[in-house]
Short mmCIF file of C-alpha atoms in Angstrom, two decimals:
data_model
loop_
_atom_site.label_atom_id
_atom_site.label_comp_id
_atom_site.label_asym_id
_atom_site.label_seq_id
_atom_site.Cartn_x
_atom_site.Cartn_y
_atom_site.Cartn_z
CA UNK A 1 44.26 -20.40 -9.56
CA UNK A 2 40.53 -20.56 -9.27
CA UNK A 3 40.67 -21.13 -5.28
CA UNK A 4 42.76 -18.09 -4.69
CA UNK A 5 41.16 -15.29 -7.19
CA UNK A 6 37.90 -16.84 -8.77
CA UNK A 7 34.25 -16.08 -8.00
CA UNK A 8 32.82 -17.40 -4.75
CA UNK A 9 30.78 -20.09 -6.95
CA UNK A 10 34.37 -20.88 -8.88
CA UNK A 11 36.29 -21.18 -5.43
CA UNK A 12 33.87 -23.41 -4.03
CA UNK A 13 33.93 -25.51 -6.90
CA UNK A 14 37.85 -25.46 -6.95
CA UNK A 15 37.89 -26.62 -3.61
CA UNK A 16 35.56 -29.38 -4.12
CA UNK A 17 37.56 -30.53 -7.02
CA UNK A 18 40.66 -30.25 -5.26
CA UNK A 19 38.94 -32.60 -2.21
CA UNK A 20 38.35 -35.03 -4.69
CA UNK A 21 41.55 -35.15 -6.26
CA UNK A 22 43.20 -34.92 -2.80
CA UNK A 23 42.06 -38.90 -2.46
CA UNK A 24 44.69 -39.86 -4.65
CA UNK A 25 48.15 -40.47 -3.03
CA UNK A 26 50.10 -38.68 -6.66
CA UNK A 27 47.41 -35.99 -6.53
CA UNK A 28 48.17 -35.41 -2.76
CA UNK A 29 51.88 -34.65 -4.02
CA UNK A 30 50.98 -32.74 -6.89
CA UNK A 31 48.63 -30.51 -5.25
CA UNK A 32 51.29 -29.40 -2.43
CA UNK A 33 53.77 -28.84 -4.92
CA UNK A 34 51.59 -26.73 -6.99
CA UNK A 35 50.89 -24.40 -3.94
CA UNK A 36 47.41 -25.70 -3.18
CA UNK A 37 47.80 -25.63 0.36
CA UNK A 38 47.80 -22.01 1.08
CA UNK A 39 44.89 -21.28 -0.88
CA UNK A 40 42.77 -24.20 0.63
CA UNK A 41 43.85 -22.63 4.30
CA UNK A 42 42.45 -19.20 3.31
CA UNK A 43 39.24 -20.64 2.13
CA UNK A 44 38.96 -22.73 5.41
CA UNK A 45 39.33 -19.33 6.88
CA UNK A 46 37.29 -16.85 5.33
CA UNK A 47 35.25 -18.90 2.57
CA UNK A 48 31.82 -18.98 2.23
CA UNK A 49 30.07 -21.73 4.21
CA UNK A 50 30.22 -23.91 1.34
CA UNK A 51 34.16 -23.19 0.21
CA UNK A 52 34.93 -24.01 4.03
CA UNK A 53 33.45 -26.81 4.27
CA UNK A 54 35.23 -28.06 0.87
CA UNK A 55 38.24 -26.88 1.79
CA UNK A 56 38.28 -28.54 5.23
CA UNK A 57 37.80 -31.70 3.36
CA UNK A 58 40.59 -31.15 1.19
CA UNK A 59 42.82 -30.30 3.75
CA UNK A 60 41.53 -33.62 5.63
CA UNK A 61 42.52 -35.49 2.51
CA UNK A 62 45.82 -34.03 2.04
CA UNK A 63 46.67 -34.29 5.56
CA UNK A 64 47.28 -38.14 4.98
CA UNK A 65 50.55 -37.56 3.40
CA UNK A 66 53.50 -36.93 5.87
CA UNK A 67 54.87 -33.87 3.94
CA UNK A 68 51.62 -32.34 3.95
CA UNK A 69 50.92 -32.46 7.69
CA UNK A 70 53.90 -30.15 8.25
CA UNK A 71 52.93 -27.89 5.01
CA UNK A 72 49.50 -27.55 6.41
CA UNK A 73 50.64 -26.47 9.85
CA UNK A 74 53.42 -24.19 8.50
CA UNK A 75 50.56 -22.30 6.35
CA UNK A 76 48.41 -21.67 9.41
CA UNK A 77 46.08 -24.33 8.53
CA UNK A 78 45.61 -25.37 12.36
CA UNK A 79 43.63 -22.26 13.77
CA UNK A 80 40.94 -22.25 11.06
CA UNK A 81 40.51 -26.03 11.27
CA UNK A 82 40.03 -25.40 15.00
CA UNK A 83 37.67 -22.55 14.60
CA UNK A 84 35.40 -24.79 11.92
CA UNK A 85 35.56 -27.68 14.39
CA UNK A 86 33.90 -25.23 16.51
CA UNK A 87 31.69 -22.99 14.76
CA UNK A 88 31.22 -24.42 11.24
CA UNK A 89 28.40 -26.05 9.49
CA UNK A 90 27.95 -29.58 10.83
CA UNK A 91 30.10 -30.69 7.12
CA UNK A 92 32.56 -28.20 8.26
CA UNK A 93 32.91 -29.70 11.80
CA UNK A 94 33.06 -33.13 10.31
CA UNK A 95 35.68 -32.07 7.58
CA UNK A 96 37.43 -30.10 10.19
CA UNK A 97 37.38 -32.84 12.72
CA UNK A 98 38.92 -35.39 10.23
CA UNK A 99 41.78 -33.40 9.20
CA UNK A 100 42.78 -32.31 13.01
CA UNK A 101 42.80 -36.14 13.73
CA UNK A 102 45.16 -36.77 10.39
CA UNK A 103 47.25 -33.53 11.31
CA UNK A 104 47.47 -34.87 15.00
CA UNK A 105 49.58 -37.92 13.98
CA UNK A 106 52.54 -35.35 13.80
CA UNK A 107 53.86 -34.69 17.41
CA UNK A 108 54.68 -31.02 16.77
CA UNK A 109 50.73 -30.95 15.27
CA UNK A 110 49.54 -32.20 18.56
CA UNK A 111 51.04 -29.49 20.51
CA UNK A 112 50.07 -26.68 18.01
CA UNK A 113 46.13 -28.36 18.00
CA UNK A 114 46.05 -28.09 21.74
CA UNK A 115 47.68 -24.72 21.69
CA UNK A 116 44.78 -23.25 19.26
CA UNK A 117 42.34 -24.48 21.77
CA UNK A 118 41.60 -27.36 19.69
CA UNK A 119 40.77 -30.27 22.57
CA UNK A 120 37.79 -28.57 23.56
CA UNK A 121 35.96 -28.38 20.15
CA UNK A 122 36.93 -31.89 19.52
CA UNK A 123 35.52 -33.24 22.62
CA UNK A 124 32.25 -31.49 22.18
CA UNK A 125 31.72 -33.11 18.86
#
């Protein structure tokens, strides 16, 4: 809930907690089932710099799971990750590139990443 409607600091901390929790395989499933992917995509799109870094990190960890690869793309996550890889902070670029790497293991996501202009920013990193 904090990732959706908390203060800026609360959102940053919630995204950080989800980033850490998403290292665990069971938590990857639980976060997705609780509706956590959409708010993380929104934070990656329009959060503070710190929230964007942590949201991209959480999405990177979640994207290890095959179902989450599809869910992140369906939630509109590829565009914000490409934008962070292009113009985010150094930490956001690193986390976004990691997320795109894991998302690109899905053939449909490969097409979407390329269509979103993701190849150039990744090459430039």
